[in-house]
mmCIF file with all atom_site columns, C-alpha atoms in Angstrom:
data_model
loop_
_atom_site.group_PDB
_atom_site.id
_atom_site.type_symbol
_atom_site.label_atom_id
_atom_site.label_alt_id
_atom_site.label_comp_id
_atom_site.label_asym_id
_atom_site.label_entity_id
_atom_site.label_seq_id
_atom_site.pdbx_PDB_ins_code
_atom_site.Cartn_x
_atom_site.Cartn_y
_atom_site.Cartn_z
_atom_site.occupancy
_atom_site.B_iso_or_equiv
_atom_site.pdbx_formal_charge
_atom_site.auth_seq_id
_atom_site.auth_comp_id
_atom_site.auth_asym_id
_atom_site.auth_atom_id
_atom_site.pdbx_PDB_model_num
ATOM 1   C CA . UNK A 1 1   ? 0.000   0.000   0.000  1.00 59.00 ? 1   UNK A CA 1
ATOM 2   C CA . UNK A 1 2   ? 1.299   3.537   -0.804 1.00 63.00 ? 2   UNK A CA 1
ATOM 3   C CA . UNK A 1 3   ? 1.666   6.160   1.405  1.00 66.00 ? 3   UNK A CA 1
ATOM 4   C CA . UNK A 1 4   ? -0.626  8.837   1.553  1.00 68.00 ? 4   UNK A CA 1
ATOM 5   C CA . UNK A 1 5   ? 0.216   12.483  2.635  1.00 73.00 ? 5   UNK A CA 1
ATOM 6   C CA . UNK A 1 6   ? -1.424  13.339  5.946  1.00 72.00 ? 6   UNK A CA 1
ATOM 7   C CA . UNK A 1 7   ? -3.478  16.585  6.268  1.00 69.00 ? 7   UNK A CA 1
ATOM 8   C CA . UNK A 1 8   ? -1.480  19.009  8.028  1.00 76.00 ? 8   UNK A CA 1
ATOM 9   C CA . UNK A 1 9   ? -4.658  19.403  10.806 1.00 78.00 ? 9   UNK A CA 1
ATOM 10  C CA . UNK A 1 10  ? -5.611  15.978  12.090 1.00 79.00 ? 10  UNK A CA 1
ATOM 11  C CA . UNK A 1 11  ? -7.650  14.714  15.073 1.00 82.00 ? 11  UNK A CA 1
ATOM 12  C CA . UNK A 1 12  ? -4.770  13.686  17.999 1.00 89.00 ? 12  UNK A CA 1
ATOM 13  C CA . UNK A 1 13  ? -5.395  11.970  21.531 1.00 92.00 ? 13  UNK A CA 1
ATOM 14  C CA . UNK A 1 14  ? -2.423  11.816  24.661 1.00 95.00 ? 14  UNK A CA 1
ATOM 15  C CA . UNK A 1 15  ? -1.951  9.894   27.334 1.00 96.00 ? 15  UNK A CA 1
ATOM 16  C CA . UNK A 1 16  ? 0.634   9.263   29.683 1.00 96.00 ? 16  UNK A CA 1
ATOM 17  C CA . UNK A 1 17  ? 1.766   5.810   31.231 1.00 95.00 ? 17  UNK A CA 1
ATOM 18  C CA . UNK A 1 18  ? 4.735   4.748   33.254 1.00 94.00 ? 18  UNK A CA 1
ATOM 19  C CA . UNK A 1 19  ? 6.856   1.788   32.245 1.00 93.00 ? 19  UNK A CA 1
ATOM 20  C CA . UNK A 1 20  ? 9.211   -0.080  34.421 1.00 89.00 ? 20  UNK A CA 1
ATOM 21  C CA . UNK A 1 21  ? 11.550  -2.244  33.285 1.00 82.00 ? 21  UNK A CA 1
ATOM 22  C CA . UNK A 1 22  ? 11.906  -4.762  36.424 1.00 77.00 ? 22  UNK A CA 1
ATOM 23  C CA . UNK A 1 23  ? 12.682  -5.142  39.875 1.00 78.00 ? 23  UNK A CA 1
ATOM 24  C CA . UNK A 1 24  ? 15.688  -2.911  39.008 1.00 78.00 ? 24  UNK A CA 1
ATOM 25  C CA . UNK A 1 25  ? 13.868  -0.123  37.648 1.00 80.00 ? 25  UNK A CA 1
ATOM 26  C CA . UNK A 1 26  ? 10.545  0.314   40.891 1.00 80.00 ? 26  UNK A CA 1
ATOM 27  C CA . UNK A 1 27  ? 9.389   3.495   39.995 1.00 86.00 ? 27  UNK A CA 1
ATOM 28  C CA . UNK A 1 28  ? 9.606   3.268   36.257 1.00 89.00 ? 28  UNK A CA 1
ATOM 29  C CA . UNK A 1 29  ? 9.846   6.136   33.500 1.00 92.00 ? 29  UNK A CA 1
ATOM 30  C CA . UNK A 1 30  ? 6.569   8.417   32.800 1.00 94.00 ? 30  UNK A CA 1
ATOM 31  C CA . UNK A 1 31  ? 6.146   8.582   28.622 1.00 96.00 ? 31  UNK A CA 1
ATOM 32  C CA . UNK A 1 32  ? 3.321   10.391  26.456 1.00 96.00 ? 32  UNK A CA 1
ATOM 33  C CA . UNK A 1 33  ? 2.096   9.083   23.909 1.00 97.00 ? 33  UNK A CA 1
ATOM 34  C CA . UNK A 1 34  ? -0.284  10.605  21.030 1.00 95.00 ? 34  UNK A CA 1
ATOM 35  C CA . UNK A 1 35  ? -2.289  8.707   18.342 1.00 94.00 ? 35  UNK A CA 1
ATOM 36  C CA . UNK A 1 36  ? -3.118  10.556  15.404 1.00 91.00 ? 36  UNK A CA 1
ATOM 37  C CA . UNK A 1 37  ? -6.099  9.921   12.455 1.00 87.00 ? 37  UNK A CA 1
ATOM 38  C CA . UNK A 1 38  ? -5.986  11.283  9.403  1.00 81.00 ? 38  UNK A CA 1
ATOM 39  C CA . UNK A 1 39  ? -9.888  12.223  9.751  1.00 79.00 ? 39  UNK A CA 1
ATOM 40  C CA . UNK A 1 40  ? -12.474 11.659  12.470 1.00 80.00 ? 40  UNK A CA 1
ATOM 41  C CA . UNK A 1 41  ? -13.722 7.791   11.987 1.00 80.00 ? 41  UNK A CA 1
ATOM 42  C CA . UNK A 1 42  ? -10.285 6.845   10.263 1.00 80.00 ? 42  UNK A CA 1
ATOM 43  C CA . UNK A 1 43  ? -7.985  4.429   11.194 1.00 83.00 ? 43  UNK A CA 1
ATOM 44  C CA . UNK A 1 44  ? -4.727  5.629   13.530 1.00 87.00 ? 44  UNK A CA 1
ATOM 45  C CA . UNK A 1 45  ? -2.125  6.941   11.537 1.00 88.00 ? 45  UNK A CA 1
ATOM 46  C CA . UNK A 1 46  ? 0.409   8.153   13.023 1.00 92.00 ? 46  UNK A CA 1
ATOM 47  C CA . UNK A 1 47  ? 2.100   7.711   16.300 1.00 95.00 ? 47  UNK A CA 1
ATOM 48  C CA . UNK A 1 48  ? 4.314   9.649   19.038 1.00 95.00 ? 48  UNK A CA 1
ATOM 49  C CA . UNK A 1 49  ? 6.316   9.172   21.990 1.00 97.00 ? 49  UNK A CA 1
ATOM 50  C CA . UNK A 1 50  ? 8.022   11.050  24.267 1.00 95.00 ? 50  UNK A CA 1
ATOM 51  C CA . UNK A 1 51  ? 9.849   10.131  27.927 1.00 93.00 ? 51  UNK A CA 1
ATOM 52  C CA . UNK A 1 52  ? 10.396  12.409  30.766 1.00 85.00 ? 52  UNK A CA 1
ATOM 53  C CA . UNK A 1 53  ? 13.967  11.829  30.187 1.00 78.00 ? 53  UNK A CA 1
ATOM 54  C CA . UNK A 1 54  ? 15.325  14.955  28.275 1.00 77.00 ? 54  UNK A CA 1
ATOM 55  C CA . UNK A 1 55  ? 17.834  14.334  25.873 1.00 75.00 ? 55  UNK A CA 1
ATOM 56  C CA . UNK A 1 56  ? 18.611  10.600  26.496 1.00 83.00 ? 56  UNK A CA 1
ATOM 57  C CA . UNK A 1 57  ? 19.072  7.520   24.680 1.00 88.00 ? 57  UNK A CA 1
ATOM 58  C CA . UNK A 1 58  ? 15.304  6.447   25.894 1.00 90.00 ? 58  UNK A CA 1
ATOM 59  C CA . UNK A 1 59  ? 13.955  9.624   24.737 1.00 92.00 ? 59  UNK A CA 1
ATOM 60  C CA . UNK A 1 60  ? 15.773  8.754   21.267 1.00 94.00 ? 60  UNK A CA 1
ATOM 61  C CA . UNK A 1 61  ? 14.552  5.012   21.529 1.00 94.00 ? 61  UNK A CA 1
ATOM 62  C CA . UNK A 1 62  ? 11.083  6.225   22.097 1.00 96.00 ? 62  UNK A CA 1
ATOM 63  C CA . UNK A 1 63  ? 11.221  8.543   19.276 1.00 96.00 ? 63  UNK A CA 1
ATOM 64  C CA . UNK A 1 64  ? 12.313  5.912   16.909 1.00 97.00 ? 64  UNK A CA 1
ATOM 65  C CA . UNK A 1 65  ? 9.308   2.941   18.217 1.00 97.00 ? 65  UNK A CA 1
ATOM 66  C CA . UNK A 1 66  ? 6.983   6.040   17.297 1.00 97.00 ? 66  UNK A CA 1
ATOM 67  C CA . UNK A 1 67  ? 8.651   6.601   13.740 1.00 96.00 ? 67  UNK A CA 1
ATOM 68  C CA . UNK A 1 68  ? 8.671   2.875   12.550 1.00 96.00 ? 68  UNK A CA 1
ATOM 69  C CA . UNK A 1 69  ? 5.015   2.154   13.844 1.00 95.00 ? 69  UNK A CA 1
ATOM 70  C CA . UNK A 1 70  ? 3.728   5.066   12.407 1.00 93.00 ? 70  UNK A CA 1
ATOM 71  C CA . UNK A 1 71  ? 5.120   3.983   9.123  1.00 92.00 ? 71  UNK A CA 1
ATOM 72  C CA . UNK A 1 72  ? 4.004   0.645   9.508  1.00 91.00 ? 72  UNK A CA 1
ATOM 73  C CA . UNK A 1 73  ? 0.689   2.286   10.169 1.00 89.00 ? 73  UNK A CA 1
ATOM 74  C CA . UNK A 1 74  ? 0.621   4.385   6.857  1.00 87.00 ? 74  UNK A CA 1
ATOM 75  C CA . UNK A 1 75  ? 0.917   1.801   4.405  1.00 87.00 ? 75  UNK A CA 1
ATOM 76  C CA . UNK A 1 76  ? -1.119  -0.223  5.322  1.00 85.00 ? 76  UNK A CA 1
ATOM 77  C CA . UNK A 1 77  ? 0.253   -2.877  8.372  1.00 87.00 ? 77  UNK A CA 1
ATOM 78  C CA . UNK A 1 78  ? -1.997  -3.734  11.691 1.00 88.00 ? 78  UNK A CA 1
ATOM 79  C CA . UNK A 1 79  ? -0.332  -3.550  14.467 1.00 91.00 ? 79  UNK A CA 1
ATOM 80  C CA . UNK A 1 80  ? -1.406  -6.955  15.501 1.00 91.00 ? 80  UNK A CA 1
ATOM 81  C CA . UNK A 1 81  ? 1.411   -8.862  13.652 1.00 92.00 ? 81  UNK A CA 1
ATOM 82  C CA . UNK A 1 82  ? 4.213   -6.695  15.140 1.00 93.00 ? 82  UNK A CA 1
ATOM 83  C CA . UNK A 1 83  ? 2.441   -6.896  18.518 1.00 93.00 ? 83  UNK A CA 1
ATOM 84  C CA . UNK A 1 84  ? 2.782   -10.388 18.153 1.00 93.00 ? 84  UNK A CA 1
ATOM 85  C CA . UNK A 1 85  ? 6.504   -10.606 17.038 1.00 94.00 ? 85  UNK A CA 1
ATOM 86  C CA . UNK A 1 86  ? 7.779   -8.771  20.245 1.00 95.00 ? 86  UNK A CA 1
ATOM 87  C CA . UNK A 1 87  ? 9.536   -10.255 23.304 1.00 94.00 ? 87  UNK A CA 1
ATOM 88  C CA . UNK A 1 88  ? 7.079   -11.067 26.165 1.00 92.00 ? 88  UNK A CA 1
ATOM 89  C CA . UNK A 1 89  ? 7.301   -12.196 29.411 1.00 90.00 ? 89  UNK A CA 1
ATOM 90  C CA . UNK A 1 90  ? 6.958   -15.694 30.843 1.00 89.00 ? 90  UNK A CA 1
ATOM 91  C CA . UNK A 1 91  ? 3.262   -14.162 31.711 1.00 88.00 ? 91  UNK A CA 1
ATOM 92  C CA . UNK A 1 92  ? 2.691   -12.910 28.668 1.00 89.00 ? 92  UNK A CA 1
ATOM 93  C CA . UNK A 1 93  ? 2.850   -9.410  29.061 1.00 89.00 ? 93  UNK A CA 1
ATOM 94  C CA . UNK A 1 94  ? 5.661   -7.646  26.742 1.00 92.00 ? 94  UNK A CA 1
ATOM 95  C CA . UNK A 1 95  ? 9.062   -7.170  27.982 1.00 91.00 ? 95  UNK A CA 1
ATOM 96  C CA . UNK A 1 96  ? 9.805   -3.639  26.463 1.00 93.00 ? 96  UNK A CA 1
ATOM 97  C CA . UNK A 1 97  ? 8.846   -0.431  25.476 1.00 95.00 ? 97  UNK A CA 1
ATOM 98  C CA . UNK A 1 98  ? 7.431   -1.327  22.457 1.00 96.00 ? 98  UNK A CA 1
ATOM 99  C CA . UNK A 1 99  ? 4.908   -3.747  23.123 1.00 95.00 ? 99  UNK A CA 1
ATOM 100 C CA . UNK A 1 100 ? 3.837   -1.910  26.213 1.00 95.00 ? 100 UNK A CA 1
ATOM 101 C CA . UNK A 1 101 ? 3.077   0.941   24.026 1.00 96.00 ? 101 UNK A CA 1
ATOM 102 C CA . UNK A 1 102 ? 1.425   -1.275  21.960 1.00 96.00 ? 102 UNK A CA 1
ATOM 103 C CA . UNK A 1 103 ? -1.014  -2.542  24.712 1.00 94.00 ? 103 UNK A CA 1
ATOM 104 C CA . UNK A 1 104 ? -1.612  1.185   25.805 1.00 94.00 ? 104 UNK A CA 1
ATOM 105 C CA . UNK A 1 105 ? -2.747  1.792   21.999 1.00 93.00 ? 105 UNK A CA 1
ATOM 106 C CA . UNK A 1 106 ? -4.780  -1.192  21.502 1.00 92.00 ? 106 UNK A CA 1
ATOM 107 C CA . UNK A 1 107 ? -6.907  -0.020  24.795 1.00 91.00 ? 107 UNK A CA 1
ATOM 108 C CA . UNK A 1 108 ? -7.282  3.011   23.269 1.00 89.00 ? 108 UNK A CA 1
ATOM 109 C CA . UNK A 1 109 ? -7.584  2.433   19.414 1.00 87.00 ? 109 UNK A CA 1
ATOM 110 C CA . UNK A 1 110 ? -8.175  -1.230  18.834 1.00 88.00 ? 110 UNK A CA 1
ATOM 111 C CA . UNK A 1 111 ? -8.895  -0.788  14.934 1.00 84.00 ? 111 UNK A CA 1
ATOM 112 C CA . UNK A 1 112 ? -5.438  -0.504  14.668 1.00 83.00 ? 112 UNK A CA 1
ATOM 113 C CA . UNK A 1 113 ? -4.412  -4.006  15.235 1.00 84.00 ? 113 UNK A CA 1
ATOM 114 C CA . UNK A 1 114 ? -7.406  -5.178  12.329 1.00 81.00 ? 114 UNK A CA 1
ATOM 115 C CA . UNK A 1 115 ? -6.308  -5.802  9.234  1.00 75.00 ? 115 UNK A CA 1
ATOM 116 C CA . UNK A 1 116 ? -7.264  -3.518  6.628  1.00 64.00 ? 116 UNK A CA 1
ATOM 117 C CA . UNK A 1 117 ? -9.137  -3.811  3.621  1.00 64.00 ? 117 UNK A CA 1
ATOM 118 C CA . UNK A 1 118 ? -6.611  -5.343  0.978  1.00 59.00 ? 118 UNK A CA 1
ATOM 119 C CA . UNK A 1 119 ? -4.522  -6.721  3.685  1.00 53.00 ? 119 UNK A CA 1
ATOM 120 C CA . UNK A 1 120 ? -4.340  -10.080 3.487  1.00 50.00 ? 120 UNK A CA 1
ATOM 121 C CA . UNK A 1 121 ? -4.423  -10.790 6.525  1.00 49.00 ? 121 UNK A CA 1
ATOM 122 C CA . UNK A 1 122 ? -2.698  -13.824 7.130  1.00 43.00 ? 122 UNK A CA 1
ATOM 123 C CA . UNK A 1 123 ? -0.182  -12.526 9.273  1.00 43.00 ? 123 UNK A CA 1
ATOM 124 C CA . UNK A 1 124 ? 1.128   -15.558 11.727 1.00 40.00 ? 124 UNK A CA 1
ATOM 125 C CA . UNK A 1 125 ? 2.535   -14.434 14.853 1.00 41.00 ? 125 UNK A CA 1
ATOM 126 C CA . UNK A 1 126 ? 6.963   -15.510 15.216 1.00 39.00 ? 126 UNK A CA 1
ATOM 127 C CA . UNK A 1 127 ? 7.172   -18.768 17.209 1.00 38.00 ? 127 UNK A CA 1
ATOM 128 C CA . UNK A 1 128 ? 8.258   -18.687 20.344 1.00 41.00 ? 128 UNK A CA 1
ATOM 129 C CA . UNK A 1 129 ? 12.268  -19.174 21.001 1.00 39.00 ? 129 UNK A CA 1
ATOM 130 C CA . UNK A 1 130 ? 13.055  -20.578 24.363 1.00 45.00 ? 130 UNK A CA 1
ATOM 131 C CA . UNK A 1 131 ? 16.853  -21.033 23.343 1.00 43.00 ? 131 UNK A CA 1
ATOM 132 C CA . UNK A 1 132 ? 18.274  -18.393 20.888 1.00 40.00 ? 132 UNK A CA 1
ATOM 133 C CA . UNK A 1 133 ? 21.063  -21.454 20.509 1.00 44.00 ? 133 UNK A CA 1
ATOM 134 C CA . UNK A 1 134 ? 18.018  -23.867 19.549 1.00 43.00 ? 134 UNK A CA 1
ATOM 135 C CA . UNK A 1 135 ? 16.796  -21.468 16.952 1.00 42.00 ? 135 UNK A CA 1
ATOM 136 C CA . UNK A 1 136 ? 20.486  -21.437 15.043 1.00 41.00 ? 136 UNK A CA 1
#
């Protein structure tokens, strides 16, 4: 699917969440996000991020998760395959920033994670690896 040019005024919705990653990390790092459509009733089409850490590799990393979804997003891709593909826990919830972003979208916007008209569809989610050797 080819990209379309995005109006320069679009509808937008933030929210804020807090991600920890582990026992290491208690209180956790606050991040807003924004989803954007293209027109009231459309799909999400775009997607930001942003960490309360100024000018730091997780602010950067955040950034960047934004950037390729939102791509993803624009031609075409649910997010339900890529959702899928990402590291997760032993109890199933996801291991990094991505995917928790992910969940915090799919509460808010689940459309995005349905396939689209002319998508096929048949995306299969990556089998799980318990061995990274194993996989070799």
């Amino acid at each position: 699917m080819a990209r379309e040019r995005l109006p320069n005024r679009r509808e937008h919705e933030v929210f804020d969440f807090v991600f920890s990653r582990g026992p290491h990390d208690p209180v956790g790092t606050r991040y807003t996000a924004g989803l954007g459509w293209a027109a009231p009733g459309a799909p999400v089409t775009e997607i930001f991020l942003d960490c309360d850490k100024l000018a730091s590799a997780m602010t950067d990393d955040a950034r960047d998760i934004a950037v390729i979804l939102s791509i993803a997003l624009q031609h075409g891709v649910p997010l339900a395959p890529i959702r899928a593909a990402l590291t997760k826990l032993e109890s199933g919830e996801p291991a990094g920033l991505a995917g928790r972003l992910l969940a915090e979208i799919e509460a808010r916007a689940p459309e995005a994670f349905e396939p689209r008209p002319g998508d096929p569809g048949g995306h299969a989610p990556a089998p799980v690896v318990a061995d990274v050797e194993a996989a070799r």
